[in-house]
CSV table of C-alpha atoms in Angstrom, one decimal:
chain,number,residue,atom,x,y,z
Y,142,MET,CA,-59.7,-152.1,-35.0
Y,143,PRO,CA,-62.0,-154.1,-32.7
Y,144,VAL,CA,-63.4,-152.0,-29.7
Y,145,SER,CA,-62.0,-153.3,-26.6
Y,146,ARG,CA,-65.1,-154.0,-23.6
Y,147,TRP,CA,-61.4,-152.5,-21.6
Y,148,SER,CA,-61.5,-149.5,-22.8
Y,149,ARG,CA,-64.9,-148.2,-23.6
Y,150,SER,CA,-67.5,-147.5,-20.9
Y,151,ILE,CA,-70.0,-149.7,-19.1
Y,152,MET,CA,-72.8,-150.6,-21.2
Y,153,PRO,CA,-75.6,-153.3,-21.6
Y,154,MET,CA,-74.2,-156.3,-22.2
Y,155,LEU,CA,-75.1,-158.3,-25.8
Y,156,PHE,CA,-75.5,-161.9,-24.7
Y,157,ILE,CA,-74.8,-164.9,-27.5
Y,158,ALA,CA,-76.2,-167.8,-25.9
Y,159,LEU,CA,-74.9,-170.2,-28.8
Y,160,ALA,CA,-71.8,-169.0,-28.2
Y,161,ALA,CA,-70.8,-169.8,-24.6
Y,162,CYS,CA,-68.7,-172.7,-26.1
Y,163,SER,CA,-68.1,-174.1,-29.2
Y,164,PRO,CA,-69.9,-176.9,-31.1
Y,165,GLU,CA,-67.3,-179.5,-30.1
Y,166,ASP,CA,-67.1,-178.3,-26.3
Y,167,ALA,CA,-70.8,-178.9,-25.8
Y,168,PRO,CA,-71.1,-181.2,-23.0
Y,169,SER,CA,-72.1,-185.1,-23.7
Y,170,SER,CA,-75.0,-186.7,-22.6
Y,171,ALA,CA,-72.2,-188.9,-20.5
Y,172,ALA,CA,-71.0,-185.5,-18.9
Y,173,SER,CA,-74.7,-184.1,-18.6
Y,174,ALA,CA,-75.9,-187.1,-16.7
Y,175,SER,CA,-73.0,-187.1,-13.8
Y,176,ALA,CA,-73.4,-183.2,-13.7
Y,177,PRO,CA,-70.5,-182.3,-11.3
Y,178,LEU,CA,-70.5,-181.8,-7.6
Y,179,VAL,CA,-70.5,-178.0,-6.5
Y,180,GLU,CA,-69.9,-177.9,-2.3
Y,181,PRO,CA,-69.5,-174.1,-1.1
Y,182,LEU,CA,-67.0,-174.0,1.6
Y,183,ARG,CA,-66.2,-171.6,4.6
Y,184,LEU,CA,-63.0,-170.0,4.4
Y,185,PRO,CA,-61.1,-168.7,7.8
Y,186,SER,CA,-61.0,-165.0,6.3
Y,187,PRO,CA,-63.0,-161.7,7.8
Y,188,PRO,CA,-65.2,-159.6,5.8
Y,189,GLY,CA,-63.4,-157.1,4.6
Y,190,ALA,CA,-60.7,-160.0,2.3
Y,191,ALA,CA,-60.2,-159.8,-0.9
Y,192,GLN,CA,-57.2,-160.7,-3.4
Y,193,PRO,CA,-57.1,-164.2,-2.8
Y,194,ASP,CA,-54.3,-166.5,-4.2
Y,195,LEU,CA,-54.8,-170.1,-3.5
Y,196,VAL,CA,-51.3,-172.6,-4.0
Y,197,SER,CA,-50.5,-176.2,-4.0
Y,198,THR,CA,-47.3,-177.1,-1.9
Y,199,PRO,CA,-45.3,-180.2,-2.6
Y,200,ASN,CA,-46.7,-181.8,0.3
Y,201,GLY,CA,-49.7,-181.6,-0.8
Y,202,ALA,CA,-51.1,-178.9,1.1
Y,203,LEU,CA,-53.4,-175.7,0.0
Y,204,LEU,CA,-51.8,-172.2,0.8
Y,205,LEU,CA,-54.8,-169.4,0.6
Y,206,SER,CA,-53.8,-165.9,1.1
Y,207,TRP,CA,-55.4,-162.7,1.2
Y,208,ILE,CA,-55.9,-159.1,1.9
Y,209,GLU,CA,-57.2,-157.7,4.8
Y,210,PRO,CA,-57.6,-153.9,5.8
Y,211,MET,CA,-56.4,-152.8,9.3
Y,212,ASP,CA,-58.1,-150.0,11.7
Y,213,GLY,CA,-57.8,-147.1,10.4
Y,214,ALA,CA,-55.1,-147.2,7.3
Y,215,GLY,CA,-53.2,-149.6,6.3
Y,216,HIS,CA,-53.4,-153.2,5.1
Y,217,ARG,CA,-51.7,-156.5,6.4
Y,218,LEU,CA,-51.2,-160.2,4.1
Y,219,ARG,CA,-52.3,-162.7,5.7
Y,220,PHE,CA,-52.4,-166.9,5.3
Y,221,SER,CA,-53.8,-170.2,6.3
Y,222,ARG,CA,-53.0,-173.3,5.4
Y,223,ARG,CA,-55.1,-176.7,4.5
Y,224,PRO,CA,-52.9,-179.7,5.2
Y,225,ALA,CA,-53.9,-182.7,2.5
Y,226,GLN,CA,-56.7,-184.4,3.7
Y,227,ALA,CA,-57.7,-181.8,6.5
Y,228,ALA,CA,-60.8,-181.5,7.7
Y,229,ASP,CA,-60.4,-177.5,8.1
Y,230,TRP,CA,-57.9,-174.4,7.6
Y,231,GLU,CA,-55.2,-173.9,10.5
Y,232,ALA,CA,-55.4,-171.0,12.2
Y,233,PRO,CA,-54.5,-167.5,9.6
Y,234,ARG,CA,-50.8,-165.7,10.3
Y,235,THR,CA,-49.9,-162.2,9.4
Y,236,ILE,CA,-46.7,-162.0,6.7
Y,237,ALA,CA,-46.5,-158.3,6.6
Y,238,GLU,CA,-48.6,-155.1,7.7
Y,239,GLY,CA,-48.0,-151.2,6.3
Y,240,ALA,CA,-49.8,-148.1,5.7
Y,241,THR,CA,-47.9,-147.7,2.4
Y,242,TRP,CA,-49.1,-150.5,0.2
Y,243,PHE,CA,-50.3,-150.6,-3.3
Y,244,VAL,CA,-53.5,-152.6,-3.6
Y,245,ASN,CA,-55.1,-153.1,-7.2
Y,246,TRP,CA,-57.8,-156.0,-7.7
Y,247,ALA,CA,-55.6,-157.9,-10.5
Y,248,ASP,CA,-52.0,-157.1,-9.2
Y,249,THR,CA,-52.1,-159.1,-6.6
Y,250,PRO,CA,-49.7,-160.9,-3.6
Y,251,HIS,CA,-48.8,-164.2,-3.8
Y,252,VAL,CA,-47.3,-167.4,-1.3
Y,253,TYR,CA,-45.5,-170.0,-2.7
Y,254,ALA,CA,-43.8,-173.2,-0.9
Y,255,LEU,CA,-40.7,-174.7,-2.6
Y,256,PRO,CA,-39.9,-178.5,-2.2
Y,257,ASP,CA,-37.5,-177.1,1.2
Y,258,GLY,CA,-40.1,-176.2,3.6
Y,259,SER,CA,-39.4,-172.3,2.9
Y,260,LEU,CA,-42.3,-170.7,2.1
Y,261,TRP,CA,-42.3,-166.6,0.2
Y,262,ALA,CA,-44.4,-164.1,0.0
Y,263,HIS,CA,-44.5,-160.8,-2.1
Y,264,TRP,CA,-47.2,-157.3,-1.6
Y,265,LEU,CA,-47.2,-154.3,-3.8
Y,266,ARG,CA,-45.5,-151.4,-1.6
Y,267,SER,CA,-45.3,-147.5,-2.8
Y,268,THR,CA,-42.0,-146.1,-3.8
Y,269,GLY,CA,-42.4,-142.4,-4.7
Y,270,PRO,CA,-44.7,-139.0,-5.1
Y,271,SER,CA,-46.7,-140.6,-7.7
Y,272,ARG,CA,-49.8,-143.6,-7.3
Y,273,MET,CA,-47.8,-145.2,-9.8
Y,274,ASP,CA,-44.8,-145.4,-8.0
Y,275,TYR,CA,-44.3,-149.0,-6.5
Y,276,GLY,CA,-42.2,-152.1,-6.1
Y,277,ILE,CA,-42.1,-155.9,-5.0
Y,278,ASP,CA,-41.6,-156.5,-1.4
Y,279,LEU,CA,-40.1,-160.2,-1.2
Y,280,VAL,CA,-39.9,-162.5,2.0
Y,281,ARG,CA,-38.7,-165.5,3.3
Y,282,SER,CA,-39.9,-168.1,6.2
Y,283,ALA,CA,-37.7,-170.6,6.7
Y,284,ASP,CA,-40.2,-171.8,9.9
Y,285,GLY,CA,-43.9,-172.5,8.3
Y,286,GLY,CA,-44.6,-169.0,8.6
Y,287,ALA,CA,-43.9,-167.8,12.1
Y,288,THR,CA,-41.6,-165.8,11.1
Y,289,TRP,CA,-40.7,-164.0,7.8
Y,290,SER,CA,-37.1,-162.0,6.6
Y,291,ALA,CA,-37.1,-159.0,6.0
Y,292,PRO,CA,-38.7,-157.2,2.8
Y,293,GLN,CA,-36.5,-156.2,0.2
Y,294,LEU,CA,-37.3,-155.1,-3.3
Y,295,VAL,CA,-37.1,-157.4,-6.7
Y,296,HIS,CA,-35.5,-153.8,-8.5
Y,297,PRO,CA,-33.0,-151.5,-7.8
Y,298,ALA,CA,-34.6,-149.5,-4.4
Y,299,GLY,CA,-35.4,-145.8,-6.3
Y,300,THR,CA,-36.4,-146.9,-9.8
Y,301,PRO,CA,-39.6,-145.2,-10.7
Y,302,GLY,CA,-42.8,-146.4,-12.2
Y,303,ASP,CA,-44.7,-149.8,-11.4
Y,304,HIS,CA,-43.2,-153.5,-10.7
Y,305,GLY,CA,-45.8,-156.4,-10.1
Y,306,PHE,CA,-47.8,-159.5,-12.0
Y,307,VAL,CA,-45.8,-161.6,-9.9
Y,308,THR,CA,-45.2,-165.5,-11.3
Y,309,PHE,CA,-43.0,-167.9,-9.0
Y,310,TRP,CA,-41.4,-171.3,-9.5
Y,311,PRO,CA,-38.9,-173.6,-8.2
Y,312,GLN,CA,-35.8,-173.0,-9.7
Y,313,ALA,CA,-34.0,-175.6,-7.8
Y,314,ARG,CA,-35.5,-177.7,-4.1
Y,315,ASP,CA,-34.3,-174.4,-2.1
Y,316,ARG,CA,-34.8,-171.7,-4.8
Y,317,LEU,CA,-37.6,-169.4,-6.1
Y,318,GLY,CA,-37.9,-168.0,-9.1
Y,319,ILE,CA,-39.7,-164.6,-10.1
Y,320,ALA,CA,-41.0,-163.2,-13.0
Y,321,TRP,CA,-42.4,-159.7,-13.1
Y,322,LEU,CA,-43.4,-156.9,-15.6
Y,323,ASP,CA,-41.3,-153.7,-14.3
Y,324,SER,CA,-41.5,-150.3,-16.1
Y,325,ARG,CA,-38.0,-149.2,-15.9
Y,326,GLN,CA,-37.1,-147.8,-19.5
Y,327,LYS,CA,-40.8,-146.7,-18.8
Y,328,ALA,CA,-39.8,-144.3,-16.3
Y,329,ALA,CA,-36.3,-143.8,-18.3
Y,330,SER,CA,-38.5,-142.5,-21.3
Y,331,GLY,CA,-40.3,-139.6,-18.8
Y,332,HIS,CA,-43.4,-141.6,-19.9
Y,333,ALA,CA,-46.2,-142.9,-16.9
Y,334,GLY,CA,-49.0,-143.7,-19.8
Y,335,HIS,CA,-51.6,-144.7,-17.1
Y,336,ASP,CA,-55.1,-143.8,-16.9
Y,337,ALA,CA,-57.5,-143.4,-13.4
Y,338,ASP,CA,-57.5,-146.7,-12.5
Y,339,GLY,CA,-54.0,-147.0,-13.5
Y,340,HIS,CA,-54.5,-149.9,-16.2
Y,341,ASP,CA,-55.2,-148.6,-19.7
Y,342,HIS,CA,-51.6,-148.0,-21.5
Y,343,ALA,CA,-50.5,-146.8,-25.1
Y,344,GLY,CA,-47.9,-144.9,-26.1
Y,345,GLY,CA,-44.7,-144.5,-25.2
Y,346,ALA,CA,-41.8,-146.7,-23.9
Y,347,ALA,CA,-43.0,-150.2,-23.6
Y,348,MET,CA,-42.9,-152.2,-20.2
Y,349,MET,CA,-40.5,-155.0,-20.1
Y,350,LEU,CA,-40.7,-158.7,-18.3
Y,351,ARG,CA,-38.1,-159.2,-16.2
Y,352,ALA,CA,-37.0,-162.6,-14.2
Y,353,ALA,CA,-34.3,-163.6,-11.1
Y,354,THR,CA,-33.4,-166.0,-8.7
Y,355,TYR,CA,-33.2,-166.0,-4.9
Y,356,ASP,CA,-31.4,-168.7,-2.9
Y,357,ALA,CA,-32.0,-170.2,0.6
Y,358,GLN,CA,-30.7,-166.9,2.4
Y,359,ALA,CA,-33.2,-164.8,0.4
Y,360,LYS,CA,-30.7,-163.1,-2.0
Y,361,GLN,CA,-30.8,-162.7,-5.4
Y,362,VAL,CA,-28.4,-164.8,-7.3
Y,363,GLY,CA,-29.1,-163.7,-11.0
Y,364,GLU,CA,-31.5,-161.7,-13.0
Y,365,TRP,CA,-32.3,-160.4,-16.5
Y,366,PRO,CA,-34.3,-159.1,-19.1
Y,367,LEU,CA,-36.5,-161.3,-20.9
Y,368,ASP,CA,-38.7,-159.0,-22.9
Y,369,THR,CA,-38.4,-155.2,-23.9
Y,370,SER,CA,-42.2,-154.7,-25.0
Y,371,THR,CA,-44.9,-156.3,-23.5
Y,372,CYS,CA,-48.6,-155.5,-22.3
Y,373,ASP,CA,-48.4,-153.2,-19.4
Y,374,CYS,CA,-50.8,-154.5,-16.8
Y,375,CYS,CA,-51.9,-158.3,-18.3
Y,376,THR,CA,-50.8,-161.1,-15.6
Y,377,THR,CA,-48.4,-163.7,-16.1
Y,378,SER,CA,-47.3,-167.4,-15.5
Y,379,SER,CA,-45.2,-169.6,-15.5
Y,380,ALA,CA,-44.9,-173.7,-15.1
Y,381,VAL,CA,-41.8,-176.3,-14.8
Y,382,THR,CA,-41.3,-178.6,-18.0
Y,383,ASP,CA,-38.8,-181.2,-18.4
Y,384,ARG,CA,-36.5,-178.7,-20.0
Y,385,GLY,CA,-36.9,-175.5,-17.8
Y,386,VAL,CA,-39.3,-173.3,-16.4
Y,387,VAL,CA,-41.6,-171.4,-19.0
Y,388,VAL,CA,-43.3,-167.8,-18.9
Y,389,VAL,CA,-46.4,-166.9,-20.2
Y,390,TYR,CA,-47.7,-163.2,-20.6
Y,391,ARG,CA,-49.0,-160.7,-23.3
Y,392,GLY,CA,-47.0,-159.0,-25.2
Y,393,ARG,CA,-47.0,-155.7,-27.0
Y,394,GLY,CA,-46.0,-155.8,-30.8
Y,395,ASP,CA,-45.4,-152.9,-34.1
Y,396,GLY,CA,-48.6,-151.7,-34.2
Y,397,GLU,CA,-50.4,-152.1,-30.5
Y,398,ILE,CA,-50.7,-155.7,-31.7
Y,399,ARG,CA,-51.6,-157.5,-27.6
Y,400,ASP,CA,-50.6,-161.1,-28.1
Y,401,THR,CA,-50.0,-163.7,-25.6
Y,402,ARG,CA,-45.6,-165.0,-26.1
Y,403,ILE,CA,-43.7,-167.1,-24.1
Y,404,VAL,CA,-39.6,-167.8,-23.2
Y,405,ARG,CA,-38.7,-170.8,-21.3
Y,406,PHE,CA,-35.0,-170.6,-19.2
Y,407,ASP,CA,-32.7,-174.4,-18.9
Y,408,GLY,CA,-31.2,-173.1,-16.1
Y,409,GLN,CA,-28.3,-171.1,-17.9
Y,410,ARG,CA,-30.2,-169.2,-20.6
Y,411,TRP,CA,-33.6,-167.5,-22.1
Y,412,THR,CA,-35.1,-168.5,-25.6
Y,413,PRO,CA,-36.1,-165.7,-27.0
Y,414,PRO,CA,-39.8,-164.2,-27.2
Y,415,ARG,CA,-42.3,-166.6,-29.5
Y,416,ASP,CA,-45.6,-166.1,-29.5
Y,417,VAL,CA,-47.9,-169.1,-28.6
Y,418,HIS,CA,-50.1,-168.1,-31.6
Y,419,ALA,CA,-50.6,-165.0,-33.7
Y,420,ASP,CA,-53.9,-164.3,-32.8
Y,421,GLY,CA,-53.3,-160.4,-34.4
Y,422,TRP,CA,-55.1,-158.5,-31.5
Y,423,GLN,CA,-55.0,-154.5,-32.0
Y,424,ILE,CA,-55.3,-152.9,-29.3
Y,425,ALA,CA,-53.9,-149.6,-28.0
Y,426,GLY,CA,-54.2,-150.2,-24.5
Y,427,CYS,CA,-53.9,-153.2,-21.5
Y,428,PRO,CA,-56.9,-155.8,-21.7
Y,429,VAL,CA,-55.7,-156.8,-18.1
Y,430,ASN,CA,-56.4,-160.3,-18.7
Y,431,GLY,CA,-53.2,-162.2,-19.0
Y,432,PRO,CA,-53.0,-166.1,-19.7
Y,433,MET,CA,-52.4,-169.2,-17.8
Y,434,ALA,CA,-49.9,-172.3,-18.8
Y,435,VAL,CA,-49.2,-175.5,-17.0
Y,436,ALA,CA,-46.7,-178.3,-17.8
Y,437,ASP,CA,-45.9,-181.9,-17.2
Y,438,GLY,CA,-42.9,-183.1,-19.0
Y,439,ALA,CA,-42.6,-181.8,-22.1
Y,440,THR,CA,-46.3,-181.2,-22.2
Y,441,VAL,CA,-47.4,-177.5,-22.1
Y,442,TRP,CA,-50.9,-176.3,-22.1
Y,443,VAL,CA,-51.9,-172.5,-22.5
Y,444,ALA,CA,-54.8,-171.2,-22.3
Y,445,TRP,CA,-56.2,-166.7,-22.5
Y,446,TYR,CA,-58.6,-164.1,-23.7
Y,447,THR,CA,-58.7,-162.1,-26.8
Y,448,GLU,CA,-60.7,-160.1,-29.2
Y,449,ALA,CA,-58.4,-160.6,-32.0
Y,450,GLY,CA,-61.8,-161.6,-34.4
Y,451,GLY,CA,-63.7,-158.8,-32.9
Y,452,MET,CA,-65.5,-161.0,-29.9
Y,453,PRO,CA,-64.2,-162.0,-26.5
Y,454,GLU,CA,-62.7,-165.3,-26.7
Y,455,LEU,CA,-61.3,-167.9,-24.7
Y,456,ARG,CA,-58.5,-169.9,-26.3
Y,457,ALA,CA,-56.4,-172.5,-25.7
Y,458,ALA,CA,-53.3,-174.8,-27.3
Y,459,ARG,CA,-51.2,-177.2,-26.0
Y,460,SER,CA,-47.2,-177.5,-27.6
Y,461,ASP,CA,-45.2,-180.9,-26.8
Y,462,ASP,CA,-41.9,-179.4,-27.2
Y,463,ALA,CA,-41.6,-177.9,-23.6
Y,464,GLY,CA,-43.2,-174.6,-25.6
Y,465,ASP,CA,-41.0,-174.3,-28.9
Y,466,THR,CA,-43.9,-174.7,-31.1
Y,467,PHE,CA,-47.9,-175.1,-30.1
Y,468,GLY,CA,-50.9,-176.7,-32.3
Y,469,THR,CA,-53.9,-174.9,-33.8
Y,470,PRO,CA,-55.6,-173.3,-30.6
Y,471,VAL,CA,-59.4,-174.1,-29.9
Y,472,THR,CA,-62.0,-172.4,-28.4
Y,473,LEU,CA,-62.9,-172.4,-25.1
Y,474,ALA,CA,-65.9,-169.4,-24.5
Y,475,LYS,CA,-66.4,-166.8,-26.8
Y,476,GLY,CA,-69.6,-164.3,-26.9
Y,477,MET,CA,-70.2,-161.3,-25.5
Y,478,GLN,CA,-70.8,-162.7,-22.2
Y,479,VAL,CA,-66.8,-164.0,-21.7
Y,480,LEU,CA,-65.0,-162.0,-19.2
Y,481,GLY,CA,-62.2,-163.9,-18.8
Y,482,ARG,CA,-59.3,-164.0,-16.1
Y,483,LEU,CA,-58.8,-167.3,-16.1
Y,484,GLY,CA,-57.4,-170.1,-14.1
Y,485,LEU,CA,-55.8,-173.3,-15.2
Y,486,VAL,CA,-54.6,-176.1,-13.3
Y,487,HIS,CA,-53.5,-179.8,-14.5
Y,488,GLY,CA,-55.2,-182.3,-12.3
Y,489,ASP,CA,-56.2,-186.5,-12.6
Y,490,GLY,CA,-55.4,-186.5,-16.2
Y,491,HIS,CA,-57.3,-183.7,-17.2
Y,492,LEU,CA,-57.6,-180.0,-17.5
Y,493,LEU,CA,-59.3,-177.4,-15.4
Y,494,VAL,CA,-60.6,-174.0,-16.9
Y,495,SER,CA,-62.4,-171.2,-14.8
Y,496,TRP,CA,-63.3,-167.6,-15.8
Y,497,LEU,CA,-65.6,-165.5,-15.2
Y,498,GLU,CA,-68.8,-164.3,-17.4
Y,499,GLN,CA,-71.1,-161.5,-17.4
Y,500,ALA,CA,-74.9,-162.2,-16.0
Y,501,GLN,CA,-78.1,-161.0,-17.8
Y,502,ASP,CA,-78.9,-159.1,-14.2
Y,503,GLU,CA,-75.8,-157.8,-14.5
Y,504,ARG,CA,-74.2,-159.9,-12.0
Y,505,GLN,CA,-70.8,-162.0,-13.1
Y,506,THR,CA,-70.7,-165.9,-13.2
Y,507,LEU,CA,-67.8,-167.8,-12.4
Y,508,VAL,CA,-67.6,-170.9,-14.5
Y,509,LEU,CA,-65.3,-174.1,-14.3
Y,510,GLY,CA,-64.6,-176.2,-17.5
Y,511,ARG,CA,-63.0,-179.8,-17.8
Y,512,TYR,CA,-60.9,-180.4,-20.5
Y,513,ASP,CA,-59.2,-183.7,-21.5
Y,514,PRO,CA,-55.4,-183.3,-22.9
Y,515,ALA,CA,-55.9,-182.8,-26.2
Y,516,TRP,CA,-58.6,-180.0,-24.6
Y,517,GLY,CA,-61.6,-182.6,-26.0
Y,518,GLY,CA,-64.2,-183.9,-23.5
Y,519,ALA,CA,-65.3,-180.4,-22.4
Y,520,GLN,CA,-67.8,-180.4,-19.3
Y,521,ARG,CA,-69.2,-176.6,-18.0
Y,522,VAL,CA,-70.3,-176.2,-14.8
Y,523,GLU,CA,-71.7,-172.2,-13.4
Y,524,VAL,CA,-69.4,-172.5,-9.7
Y,525,ALA,CA,-71.4,-169.8,-8.5
Y,526,THR,CA,-73.3,-166.4,-9.1
Y,527,LEU,CA,-71.2,-163.4,-7.8
Y,528,SER,CA,-72.7,-159.8,-6.7
Y,529,ALA,CA,-69.8,-158.4,-7.3
Y,530,ARG,CA,-69.7,-155.9,-10.5
Y,531,GLY,CA,-66.9,-154.9,-12.9
Y,532,ARG,CA,-62.9,-155.4,-11.2
Y,533,ALA,CA,-64.5,-155.5,-7.8
Y,534,SER,CA,-64.8,-159.5,-8.5
Y,535,GLY,CA,-60.8,-159.3,-9.0
Y,536,ILE,CA,-59.4,-162.8,-10.3
Y,537,PRO,CA,-60.7,-166.3,-9.2
Y,538,ARG,CA,-57.9,-168.8,-8.1
Y,539,LEU,CA,-57.7,-172.8,-9.2
Y,540,GLN,CA,-55.9,-175.0,-7.8
Y,541,TRP,CA,-56.2,-178.6,-7.5
Y,542,HIS,CA,-56.6,-180.6,-4.0
Y,543,ASP,CA,-57.3,-183.7,-2.6
Y,544,GLY,CA,-58.8,-185.3,-5.8
Y,545,ALA,CA,-60.8,-182.5,-6.7
Y,546,ALA,CA,-61.1,-178.4,-7.6
Y,547,TRP,CA,-61.0,-176.0,-5.1
Y,548,LEU,CA,-61.9,-172.3,-5.8
Y,549,ALA,CA,-61.4,-168.7,-4.1
Y,550,TRP,CA,-62.7,-165.5,-5.5
Y,551,THR,CA,-64.2,-162.0,-4.1
Y,552,ASP,CA,-67.6,-161.0,-3.7
Y,553,VAL,CA,-69.2,-158.1,-2.3
Y,554,ALA,CA,-71.9,-158.0,0.3
Y,555,GLY,CA,-73.4,-154.7,0.4
Y,556,GLU,CA,-69.8,-152.9,0.5
Y,557,THR,CA,-68.3,-154.9,1.7
Y,558,PRO,CA,-65.7,-157.5,0.3
Y,559,ARG,CA,-65.7,-161.2,1.2
Y,560,LEU,CA,-63.8,-164.1,0.2
Y,561,GLN,CA,-65.6,-166.9,-0.8
Y,562,SER,CA,-65.2,-170.8,-1.7
Y,563,ALA,CA,-65.9,-174.2,-3.8
Y,564,ARG,CA,-64.7,-177.8,-4.1
Y,565,VAL,CA,-66.1,-179.1,-7.6
Y,566,VAL,CA,-65.8,-182.7,-7.8
Y,567,PHE,CA,-66.4,-184.3,-11.1
Y,568,ARG,CA,-68.1,-188.1,-11.3
């Protein structure tokens, strides 16, 4: 069984320069002659901010959210809007604050905008005596974020264990869809299975994937179990096809096989889980490295991290039937330097993928690749070198806005985290 980087102690990294991307992904001479333009951007977040989220709204704006520490104790969730064609970010607004939040580098809050103009947000709140008893608080704003509804737990109150790794989607013009990882059956078995960091699970009952929808009054109007055996702490992702929303996540199969799975909702029923591709990655623990999906009509593109062949690798595949079947995956990057933590967007007829790599001096490199719809014609650009080590860099965020790729990520100056951003234009 391959030994995962996430289950072993820190060691000097081995680099395979020729494996940074597959041969078919090597930049063409035309691409090299017109290198992408990387423009660093100023953000409205203060020093100490971390765990960014970056989303596009139906009216073409960007929403940036983050967590920042409060004086004394506790945290607050804030956000800022950047309208289409605007020169700068608007003044930040506070969504919520509290002294009993669960704050984590990978399981981070999200903000989302529906076509009716409403904003939705979630964060994680401690719910029990154990450090790993926490739940998902959900709120809605009908006035652009000036005021928010009272927070409500997405899962039943009093449910022990952890609930998180949320993905949002528009179930209707004024209705929100949400999926999350839920530990209610794990907690019912009396097994926690967390390591000191809360993110290395092996043995015992499995985590599950659940979903719900909420109406314009922020009332839950439907709730479903989607998969009763998932990886414990990998991010989830969703995309809307012309046959309904798809949700991608890391499953947990017999023999601790942890491959990427997909389900689809037509508004009435969910499909059974199926593999995007049977990689066969056997790992008795959670790699904290989930898949990403985007869609256009019936076409779905999925990118994911695996170590199925004994080497860190980013793979991607395409479906032309709304996720029923996928073509043979391609390799986007491969080698011991590949850390994953993916971003994926579809813009201007191209796919853009971001990920982190380990630099030779123990820093990290944020990489952005652009591909055609068949995962060919690659262009690769190194967006930034991060001083952050290990998990301190969190998960960078990627969106398409005003004809360019926009990225936001956490870096560390001294011991203080801060948000950084860049705009990348492919020419």
